[in-house]
Coordinates of C-alpha atoms and ligand atoms in Angstrom, one line a residue:
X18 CA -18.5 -20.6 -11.1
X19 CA -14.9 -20.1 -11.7
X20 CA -12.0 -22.6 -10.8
X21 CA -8.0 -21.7 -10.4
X22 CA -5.6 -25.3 -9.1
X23 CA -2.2 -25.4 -7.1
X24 CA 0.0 -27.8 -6.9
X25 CA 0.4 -26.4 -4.1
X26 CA -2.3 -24.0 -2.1
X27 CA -1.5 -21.5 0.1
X28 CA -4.2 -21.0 2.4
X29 CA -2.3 -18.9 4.6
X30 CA 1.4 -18.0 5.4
X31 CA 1.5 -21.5 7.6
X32 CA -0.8 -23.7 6.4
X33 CA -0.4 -24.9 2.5
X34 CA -3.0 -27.8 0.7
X35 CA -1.7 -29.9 -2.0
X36 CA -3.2 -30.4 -5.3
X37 CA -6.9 -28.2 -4.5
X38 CA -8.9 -26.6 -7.1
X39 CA -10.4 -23.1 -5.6
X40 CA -13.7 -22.5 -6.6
X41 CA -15.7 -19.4 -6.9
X42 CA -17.9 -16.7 -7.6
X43 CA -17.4 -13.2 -5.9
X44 CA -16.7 -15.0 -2.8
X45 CA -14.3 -18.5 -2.1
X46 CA -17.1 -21.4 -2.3
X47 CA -15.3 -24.4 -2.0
X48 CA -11.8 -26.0 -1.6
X49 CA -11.7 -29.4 -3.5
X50 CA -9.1 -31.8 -3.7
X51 CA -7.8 -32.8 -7.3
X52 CA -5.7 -34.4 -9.0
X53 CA -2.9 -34.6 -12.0
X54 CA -2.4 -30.4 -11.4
X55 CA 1.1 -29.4 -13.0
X56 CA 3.9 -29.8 -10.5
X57 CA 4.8 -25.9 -10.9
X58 CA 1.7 -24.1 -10.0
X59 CA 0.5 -22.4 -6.5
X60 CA -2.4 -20.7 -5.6
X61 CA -2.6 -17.7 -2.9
X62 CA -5.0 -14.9 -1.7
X63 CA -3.7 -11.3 -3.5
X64 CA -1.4 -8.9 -1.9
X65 CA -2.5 -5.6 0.3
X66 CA -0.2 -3.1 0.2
X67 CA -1.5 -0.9 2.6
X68 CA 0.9 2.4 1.8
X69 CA 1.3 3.4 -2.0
X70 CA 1.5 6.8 -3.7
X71 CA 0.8 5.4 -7.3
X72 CA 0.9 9.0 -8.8
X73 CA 4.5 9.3 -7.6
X74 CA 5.2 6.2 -10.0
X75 CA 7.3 8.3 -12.8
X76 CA 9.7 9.8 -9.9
X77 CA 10.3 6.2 -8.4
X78 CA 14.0 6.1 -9.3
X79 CA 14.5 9.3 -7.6
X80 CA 14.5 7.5 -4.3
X81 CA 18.5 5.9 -5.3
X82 CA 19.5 9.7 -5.0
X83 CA 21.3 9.1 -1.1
X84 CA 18.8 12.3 0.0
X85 CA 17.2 12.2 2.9
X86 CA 13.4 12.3 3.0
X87 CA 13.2 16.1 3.4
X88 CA 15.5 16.7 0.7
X89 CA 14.2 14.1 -1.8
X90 CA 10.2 15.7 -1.0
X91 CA 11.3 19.1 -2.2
X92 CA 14.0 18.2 -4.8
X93 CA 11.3 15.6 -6.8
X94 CA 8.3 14.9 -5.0
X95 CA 6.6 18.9 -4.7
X96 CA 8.0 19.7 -8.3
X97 CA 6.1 16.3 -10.0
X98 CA 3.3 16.9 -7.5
X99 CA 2.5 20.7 -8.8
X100 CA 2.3 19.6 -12.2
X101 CA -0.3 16.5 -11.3
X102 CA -2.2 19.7 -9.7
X103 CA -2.5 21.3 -13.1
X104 CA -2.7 18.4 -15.1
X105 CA -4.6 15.7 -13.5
X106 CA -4.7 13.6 -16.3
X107 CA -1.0 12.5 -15.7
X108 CA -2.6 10.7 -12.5
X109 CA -4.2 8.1 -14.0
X110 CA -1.4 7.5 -16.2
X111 CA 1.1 7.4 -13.7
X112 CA -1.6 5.2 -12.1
X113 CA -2.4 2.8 -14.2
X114 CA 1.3 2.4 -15.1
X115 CA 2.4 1.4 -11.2
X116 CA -1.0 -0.6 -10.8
X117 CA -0.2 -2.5 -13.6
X118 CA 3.4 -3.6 -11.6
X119 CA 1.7 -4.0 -8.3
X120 CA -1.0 -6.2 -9.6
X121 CA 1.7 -8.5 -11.4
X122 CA 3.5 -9.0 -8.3
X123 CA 0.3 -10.4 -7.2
X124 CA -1.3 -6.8 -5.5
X125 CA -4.8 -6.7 -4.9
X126 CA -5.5 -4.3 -2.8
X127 CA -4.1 -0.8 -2.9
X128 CA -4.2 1.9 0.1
X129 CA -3.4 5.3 -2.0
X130 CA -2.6 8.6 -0.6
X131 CA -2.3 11.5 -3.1
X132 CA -4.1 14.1 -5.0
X133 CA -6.3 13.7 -7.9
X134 CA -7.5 10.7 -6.4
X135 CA -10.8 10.7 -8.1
X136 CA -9.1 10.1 -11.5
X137 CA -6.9 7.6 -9.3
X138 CA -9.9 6.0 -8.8
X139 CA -10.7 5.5 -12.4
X140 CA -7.4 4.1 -12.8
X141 CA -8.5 1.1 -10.1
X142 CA -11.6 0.3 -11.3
X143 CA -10.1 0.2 -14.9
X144 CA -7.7 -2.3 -13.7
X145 CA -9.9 -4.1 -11.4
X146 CA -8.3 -3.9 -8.4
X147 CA -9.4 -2.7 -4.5
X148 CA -8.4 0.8 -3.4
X149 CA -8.5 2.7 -0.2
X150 CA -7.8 6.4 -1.5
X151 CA -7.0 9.5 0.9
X152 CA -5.6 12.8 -0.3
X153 CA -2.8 14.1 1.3
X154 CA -4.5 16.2 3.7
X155 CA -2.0 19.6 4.6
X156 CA -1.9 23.1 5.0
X157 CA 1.6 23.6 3.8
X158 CA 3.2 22.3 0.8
X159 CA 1.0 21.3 -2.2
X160 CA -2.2 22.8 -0.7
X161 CA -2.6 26.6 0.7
X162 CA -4.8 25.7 4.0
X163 CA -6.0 22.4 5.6
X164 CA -9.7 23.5 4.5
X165 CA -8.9 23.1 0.5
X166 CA -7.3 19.2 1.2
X167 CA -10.1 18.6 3.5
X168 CA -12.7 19.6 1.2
X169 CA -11.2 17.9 -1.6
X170 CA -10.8 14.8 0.5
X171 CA -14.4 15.0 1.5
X172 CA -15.6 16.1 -2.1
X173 CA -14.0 12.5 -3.1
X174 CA -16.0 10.5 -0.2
X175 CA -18.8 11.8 -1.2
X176 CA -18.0 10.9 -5.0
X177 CA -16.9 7.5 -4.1
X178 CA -19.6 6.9 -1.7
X179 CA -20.9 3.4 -2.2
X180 CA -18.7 2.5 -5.4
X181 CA -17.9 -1.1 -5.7
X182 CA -13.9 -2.2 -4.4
X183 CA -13.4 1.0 -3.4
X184 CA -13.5 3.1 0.2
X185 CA -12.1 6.4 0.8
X186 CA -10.2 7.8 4.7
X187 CA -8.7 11.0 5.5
X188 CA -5.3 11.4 5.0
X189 CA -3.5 14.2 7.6
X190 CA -0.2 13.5 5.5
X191 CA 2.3 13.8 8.9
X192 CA 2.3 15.9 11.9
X193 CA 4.5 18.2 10.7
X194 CA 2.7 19.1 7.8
X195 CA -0.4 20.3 9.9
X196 CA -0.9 21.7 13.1
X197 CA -2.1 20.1 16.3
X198 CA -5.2 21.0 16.2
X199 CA -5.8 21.1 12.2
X200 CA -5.0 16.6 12.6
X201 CA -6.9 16.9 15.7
X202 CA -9.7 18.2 13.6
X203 CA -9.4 15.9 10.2
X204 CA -9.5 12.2 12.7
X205 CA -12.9 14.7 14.4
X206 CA -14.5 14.7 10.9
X207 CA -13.5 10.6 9.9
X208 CA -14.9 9.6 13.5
X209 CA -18.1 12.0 12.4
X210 CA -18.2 10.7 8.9
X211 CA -17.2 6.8 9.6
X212 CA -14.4 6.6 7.6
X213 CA -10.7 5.9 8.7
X214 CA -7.2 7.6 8.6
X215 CA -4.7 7.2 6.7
X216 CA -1.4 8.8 7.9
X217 CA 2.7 9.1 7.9
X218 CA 4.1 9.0 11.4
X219 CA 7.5 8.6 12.7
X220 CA 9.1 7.7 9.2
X221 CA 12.1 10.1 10.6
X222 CA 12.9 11.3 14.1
X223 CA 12.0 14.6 12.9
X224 CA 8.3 13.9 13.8
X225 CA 9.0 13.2 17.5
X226 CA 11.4 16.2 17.8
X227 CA 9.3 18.9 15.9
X228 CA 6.0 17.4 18.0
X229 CA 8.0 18.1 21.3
X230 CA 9.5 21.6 20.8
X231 CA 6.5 22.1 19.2
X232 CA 3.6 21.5 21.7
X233 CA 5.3 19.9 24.3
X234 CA 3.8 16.5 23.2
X235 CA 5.6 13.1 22.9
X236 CA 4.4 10.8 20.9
X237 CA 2.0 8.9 22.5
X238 CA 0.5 12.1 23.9
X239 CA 0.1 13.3 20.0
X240 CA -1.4 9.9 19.3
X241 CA -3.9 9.9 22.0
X242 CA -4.4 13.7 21.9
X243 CA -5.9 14.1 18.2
X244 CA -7.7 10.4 18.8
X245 CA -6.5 8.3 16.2
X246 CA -7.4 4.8 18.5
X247 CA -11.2 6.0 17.8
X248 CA -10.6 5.1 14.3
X249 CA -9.6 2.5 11.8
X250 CA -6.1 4.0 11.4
X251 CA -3.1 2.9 8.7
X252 CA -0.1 4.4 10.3
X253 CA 2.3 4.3 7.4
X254 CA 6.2 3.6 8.6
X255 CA 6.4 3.9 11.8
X256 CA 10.6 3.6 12.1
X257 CA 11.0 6.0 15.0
X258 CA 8.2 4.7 17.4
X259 CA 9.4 5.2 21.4
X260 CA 7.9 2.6 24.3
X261 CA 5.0 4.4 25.3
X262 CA 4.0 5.1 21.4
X263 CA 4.1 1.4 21.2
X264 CA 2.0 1.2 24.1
X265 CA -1.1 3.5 22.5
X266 CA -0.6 1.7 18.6
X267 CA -1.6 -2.4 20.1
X268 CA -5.0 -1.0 19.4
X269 CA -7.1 -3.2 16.9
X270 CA -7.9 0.4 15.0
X271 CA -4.5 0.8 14.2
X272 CA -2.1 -1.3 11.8
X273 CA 1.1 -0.2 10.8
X274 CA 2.5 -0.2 7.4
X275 CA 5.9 -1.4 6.9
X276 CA 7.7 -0.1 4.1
X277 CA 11.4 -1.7 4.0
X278 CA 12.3 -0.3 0.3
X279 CA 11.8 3.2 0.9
X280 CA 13.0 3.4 4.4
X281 CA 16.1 1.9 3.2
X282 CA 16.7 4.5 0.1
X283 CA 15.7 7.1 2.1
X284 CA 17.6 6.3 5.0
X285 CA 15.1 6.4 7.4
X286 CA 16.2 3.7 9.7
X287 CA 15.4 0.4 10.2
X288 CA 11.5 0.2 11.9
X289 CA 12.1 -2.6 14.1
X290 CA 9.2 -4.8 13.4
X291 CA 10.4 -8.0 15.5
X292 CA 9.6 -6.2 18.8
X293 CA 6.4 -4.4 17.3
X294 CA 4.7 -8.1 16.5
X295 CA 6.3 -9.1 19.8
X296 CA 4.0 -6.5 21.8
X297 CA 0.5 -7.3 19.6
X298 CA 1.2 -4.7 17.2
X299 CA -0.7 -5.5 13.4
X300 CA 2.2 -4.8 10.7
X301 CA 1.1 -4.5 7.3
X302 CA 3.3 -3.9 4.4
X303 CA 3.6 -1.2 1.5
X304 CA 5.3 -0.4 -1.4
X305 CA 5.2 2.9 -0.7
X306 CA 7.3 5.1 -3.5
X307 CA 10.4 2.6 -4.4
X308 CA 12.2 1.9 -7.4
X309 CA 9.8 -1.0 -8.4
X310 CA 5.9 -1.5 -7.1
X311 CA 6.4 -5.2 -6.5
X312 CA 5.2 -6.5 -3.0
X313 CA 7.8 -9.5 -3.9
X314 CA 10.5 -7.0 -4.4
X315 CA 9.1 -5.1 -0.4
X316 CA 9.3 -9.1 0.9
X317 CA 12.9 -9.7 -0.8
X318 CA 14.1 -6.3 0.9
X319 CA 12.7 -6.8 4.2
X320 CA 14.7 -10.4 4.8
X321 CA 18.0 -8.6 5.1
X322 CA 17.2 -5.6 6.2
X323 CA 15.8 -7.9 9.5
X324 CA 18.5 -10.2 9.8
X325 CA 20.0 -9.6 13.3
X326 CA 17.3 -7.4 14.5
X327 CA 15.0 -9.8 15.5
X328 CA 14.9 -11.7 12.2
X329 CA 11.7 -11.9 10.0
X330 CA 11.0 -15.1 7.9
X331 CA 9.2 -15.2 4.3
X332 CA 5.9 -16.6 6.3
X333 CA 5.3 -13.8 8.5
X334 CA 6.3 -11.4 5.8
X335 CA 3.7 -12.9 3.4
X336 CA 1.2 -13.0 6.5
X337 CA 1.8 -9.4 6.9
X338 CA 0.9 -8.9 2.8
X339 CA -2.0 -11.1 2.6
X340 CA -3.7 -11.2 6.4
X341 CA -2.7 -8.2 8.4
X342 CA -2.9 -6.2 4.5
X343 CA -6.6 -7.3 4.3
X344 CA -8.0 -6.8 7.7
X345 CA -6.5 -3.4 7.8
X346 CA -8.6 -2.7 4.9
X347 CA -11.6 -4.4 6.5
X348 CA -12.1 -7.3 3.6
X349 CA -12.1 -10.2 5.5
X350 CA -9.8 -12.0 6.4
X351 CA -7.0 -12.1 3.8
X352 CA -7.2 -15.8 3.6
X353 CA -8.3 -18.8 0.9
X354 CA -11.0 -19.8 3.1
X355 CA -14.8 -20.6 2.1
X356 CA -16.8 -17.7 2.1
X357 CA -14.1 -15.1 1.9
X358 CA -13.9 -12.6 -1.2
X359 CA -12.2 -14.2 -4.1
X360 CA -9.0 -12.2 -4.2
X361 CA -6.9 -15.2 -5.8
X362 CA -4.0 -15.2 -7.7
X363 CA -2.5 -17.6 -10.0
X364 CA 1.7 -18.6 -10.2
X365 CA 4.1 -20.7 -12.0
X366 CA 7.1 -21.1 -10.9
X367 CA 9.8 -22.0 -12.6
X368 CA 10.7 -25.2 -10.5
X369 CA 8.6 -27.7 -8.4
X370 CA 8.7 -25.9 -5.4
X371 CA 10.5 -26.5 -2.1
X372 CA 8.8 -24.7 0.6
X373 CA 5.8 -23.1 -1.6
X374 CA 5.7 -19.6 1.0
X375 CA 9.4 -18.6 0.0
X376 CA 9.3 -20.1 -3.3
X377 CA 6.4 -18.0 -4.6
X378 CA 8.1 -14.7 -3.1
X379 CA 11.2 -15.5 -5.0
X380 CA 10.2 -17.0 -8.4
X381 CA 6.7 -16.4 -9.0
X382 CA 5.0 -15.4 -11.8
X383 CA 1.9 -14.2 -11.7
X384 CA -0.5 -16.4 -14.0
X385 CA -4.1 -15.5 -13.7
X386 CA -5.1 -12.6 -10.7
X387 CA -8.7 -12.4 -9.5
X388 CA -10.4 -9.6 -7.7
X389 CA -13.9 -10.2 -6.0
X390 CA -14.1 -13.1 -8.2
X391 CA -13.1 -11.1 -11.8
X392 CA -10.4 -12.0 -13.9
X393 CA -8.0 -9.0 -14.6
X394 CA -4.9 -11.1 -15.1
X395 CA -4.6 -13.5 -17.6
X396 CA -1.7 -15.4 -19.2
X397 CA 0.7 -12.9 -17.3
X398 CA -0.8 -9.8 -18.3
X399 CA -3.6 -7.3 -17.6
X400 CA -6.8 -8.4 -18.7
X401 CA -8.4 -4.8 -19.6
X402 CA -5.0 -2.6 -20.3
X403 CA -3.7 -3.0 -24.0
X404 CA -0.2 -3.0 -24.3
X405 CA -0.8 -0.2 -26.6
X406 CA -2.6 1.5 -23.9
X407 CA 0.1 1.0 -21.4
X408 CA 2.6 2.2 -24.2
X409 CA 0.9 5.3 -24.7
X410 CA 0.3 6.4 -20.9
X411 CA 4.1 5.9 -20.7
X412 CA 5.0 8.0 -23.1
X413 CA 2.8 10.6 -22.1
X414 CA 4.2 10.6 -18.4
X415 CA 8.1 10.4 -19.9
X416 CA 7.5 13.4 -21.5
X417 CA 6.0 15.7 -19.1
X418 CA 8.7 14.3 -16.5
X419 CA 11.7 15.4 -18.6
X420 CA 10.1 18.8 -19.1
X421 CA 9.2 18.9 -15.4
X422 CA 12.9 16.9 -14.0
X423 CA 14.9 19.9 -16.3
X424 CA 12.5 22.7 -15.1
Ligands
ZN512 ZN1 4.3 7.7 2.0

């Protein structure tokens, strides 16, 4: 049995114990109160961030380049992307180097969407961490029909099929990256296969507009059309969402994944998330690609970039990390409650802490992470990566991204 103590325990976004002991196994087994813990420690449930792209780790800085999201894709994202095609290898470097920077922002849960995602893969489980892994299903772009990303995404199901912290959904990338009937088809084969979707919608207005010229669809109609309330569903931005889409996405499949670093860099717009808790709407949050992977960093950026549009405090922001993260993934509950998995991270801050919710978010540092009840942090640092390792892996990713940046 293993045992982490708080000062402070945060057993969810509004509800804190004072000085408990966690105890566990794979799973929480009891809460116990204690005493004499150091004044400067905290104890919470890890992180989901339910919309990463850890292979596009190396290109993060990219995103300060004031290009639009269509501009930035070709100028950087296709380039790296081609050369992760022929050399998969620079995946799980790129990998294990952004996993390392999630997981120290207390991350413990990761839903990926790329390419090479078995070798991704390998990358988690080296780490220790969860993963939810899609490929980017499309039929332009990267791949040269939807049945070479669909095969490759069901090649990896099949691979991953019963593999411990990890699950695999199918990932149609964005509407306008396959046609109508192509996504209609890829959410057919997850509600055939019992997996989920994992999917960009509405990050720009472009995806409304192109869907109604297109097919004569709004949104709502696209939404309901290729059937994505049939299945477990992480809908990743959302910024440009009408009434009636709103309507369709209160669904208990569907959770959407905010992502207030990129959608600032990028320009997006702001996804007004006040009005989407407002109407029943689950918000997640992910780091998406952004100029660090640090959930605290998605938290810090989201507090602004909310003030005066219906305003979002620290709780419901670490609520949306931890909770809404964690049932969107379908691991319990996301909370430190008996019998949930041991997902438990360890801080210090650098002060006794006022309110221990926004202090965590603003100082923390993570101590000691846990994943289904196995230590892969310890004393601030990965518990399985060298820093050798992670030396290594980062020169081999600098180099091949000069060669592929000046290409
Ligand atoms: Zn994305």
């Amino acid at each position: 049995m293993k045992k982490v103590c708080g000062k402070y325990t945060i057993v969810s976004a509004y509800e804190v114990v004072e000085d408990a002991c966690v105890i566990f196994d794979e799973k929480i087994v009891r809460i116990e109160k204690e005493r004499d813990i150091p004044e400067d420690t905290v104890v919470t449930h890890g992180f989901a961030s339910i919309h990463t792209h850890l292979g596009l780790y190396p290109i993060r800085t990219t995103l300060n380049s004031y290009l639009k999201l269509d501009e930035w894709v070709l100028k950087y994202v296709w380039p790296w992307e081609r050369l992760l095609r022929r050399e998969p290898e620079l995946s799980y470097a790129s990998a294990i180097l952004a996993i390392s920077e999630l997981v120290l922002s207390g991350v413990t849960a990761i839903a990926d969407m790329h390419f090479n995602e078995d070798i991704v893969a390998e990358a988690l489980l080296r780490v220790g961490v969860r993963g939810s892994l899609s490929i980017a299903i499309m039929s332009k772009g990267i791949y040269s029909s939807l049945d070479e990303a669909l095969q490759d995404n069901l090649e990896l199901a099949r691979k991953l099929r019963g593999v411990d912290l990890l699950e695999v959904r199918l990932g149609p990338t964005t509407p306008r990256l396959l046609t109508l009937e192509e996504f209609k088809k890829v959410v057919d084969v997850a509600t055939e296969i019992g997996v989920g979707i994992h999917t960009h919608i509405a990050e720009v207005p472009e995806d409304a507009i192109y869907l109604e010229r297109e097919y004569g669809k709004k949104l709502k109609d696209f939404i309901e059309y290729v059937g994505l309330q049939k299945v477990n569903t992480i809908v990743a931005h959302g910024v440009w969402l009408d009434s009636d889409s709103l309507d369709v996405l209160a669904h208990p499949n569907i959770t959407i994944a905010h992502c207030p670093s990129s959608n600032t860099l990028l320009r997006d717009g702001v996804a007004p998330i006040r009005s989407y808790l407002n109407r029943n709407i689950r918000v997640g949050l992910g780091v998406d690609v952004s100029p660090t992977y640090s959930m605290l960093d998605e938290i810090k950026t989201a507090i602004p970039l909310h003030l005066g549009r219906g305003d979002l405090g620290f709780k419901e922001l670490f609520n949306a990390a931890t909770s809404t993260g964690y049932r969107a993934l379908g691991v319990g509950s996301g909370l430190i409650e008996v019998g949930e998995t041991a997902d438990v991270v360890l801080w210090s801050l650098n002060e006794p802490a006022l309110d221990p919710v926004t202090d965590v978010v603003v100082f923390g540092r993570v101590s000691e992470v846990y994943v289904r009840g196995e230590k892969i942090v310890e004393n601030g640092r990965l518990a399985r990566v060298t820093s050798n390792e992670m030396k290594e892996l980062r020169g081999d990713v600098t180099r091949h991204l000069k060669k592929c940046l000046t290409a």
